[in-house]
């Protein structure tokens, strides 16, 4: 048995289990919406607790980027309400129409290999990063677009985890459109789409946590090419910088990268 066959065998039992137990549910239009929304709440929850502890827990507070700017409960509730409203009014109807248009959709019998899955996930994230970088620059350079579409997201100069979805309906639909269509356009396996969907939500929450933890991805990623919470917090403080959502290469190439040292 060669390594390529082993690659497939790793995920096949998991895929068989998903098909047998949840085949109907995961193929429904509500699944990607619930996956993204529950991911948003679950990934945010630990940081909601850390924010509520505030200065009482110095172990975490010492890493807060903008000290003395802790979110209030009403700010958090407001963000969750905005996210619920956007998902019900904009996201679900759009996903449902897309699902109708794509019918009939049948799930493949075979799981992807580990290598294919990793390649597809990386490809989707890099493509999304470029798309959002261009969109983001455009919405900061054009005053009308900024005011009508992106300004809502800049209500908070000191981001906190739940503020990652404090978006206008148009911005959330644009981001959701890329998250769903990129894996389809790139011919990815459904498992890749779901993992990308969850990863994008996690990375977006991570961008907004407001803490520069030494163990965070942006401090451990090779060559510091991942922006994470530090870069995006600076974007909320200095909106003409750090436009890319995840990686730093486009901001470095176009001279819009800003580090904490330059901000000091
Ligand atoms: Zn933001
Ligand atoms: Zn912005």
XYZ file of N, CA, C and O and ligand atoms in Angstrom, residues 132 135-136 139-140 146 150 153-154 171 232 235-236 239 241-243, ligand 2:
69
model
N -10.466 39.915 -0.362
C -10.865 40.858 0.688
C -9.903 42.049 0.739
O -10.321 43.180 1.013
N -11.103 44.418 -1.987
C -12.409 44.953 -1.560
C -12.211 45.969 -0.439
O -12.815 47.045 -0.440
N -11.341 45.626 0.506
C -11.134 46.449 1.700
C -10.470 47.796 1.330
O -10.886 48.849 1.808
N -13.005 50.002 -0.351
C -14.011 50.554 0.566
C -13.430 51.558 1.556
O -14.184 52.241 2.241
N -12.102 51.640 1.646
C -11.503 52.705 2.458
C -11.137 53.905 1.591
O -11.101 55.028 2.075
N -17.332 53.473 1.661
C -16.989 53.324 3.080
C -18.210 53.624 3.945
O -18.568 52.844 4.828
N -18.876 49.804 4.658
C -17.854 49.297 5.582
C -17.800 50.034 6.929
O -17.239 49.509 7.897
N -18.462 48.436 10.413
C -17.443 47.586 11.028
C -16.427 48.394 11.838
O -15.743 47.852 12.698
N -16.341 49.692 11.545
C -15.375 50.531 12.266
C -16.030 51.297 13.405
O -15.464 52.285 13.882
N -21.611 43.708 3.416
C -20.258 43.190 3.659
C -20.307 41.703 4.035
O -19.519 40.908 3.526
N -4.691 43.536 12.747
C -6.057 44.024 12.535
C -6.484 45.033 13.601
O -7.256 45.953 13.314
N -5.349 48.144 12.333
C -6.219 48.636 11.252
C -7.395 49.429 11.838
O -7.790 50.453 11.294
N -7.940 48.948 12.952
C -9.069 49.666 13.566
C -8.599 50.986 14.189
O -9.377 51.926 14.294
N -7.031 53.256 10.200
C -7.745 52.549 9.119
C -7.087 52.610 7.728
O -7.554 51.930 6.821
N -4.210 51.404 7.094
C -3.147 50.380 7.098
C -3.743 48.979 7.280
O -4.903 48.841 7.659
N -2.881 47.976 7.029
C -3.221 46.558 7.274
C -4.607 46.171 6.729
O -5.515 45.834 7.496
N -4.732 46.164 5.412
C -6.030 45.874 4.788
C -6.317 44.372 4.660
O -7.470 43.973 4.593
Zn -11.558 48.539 7.392
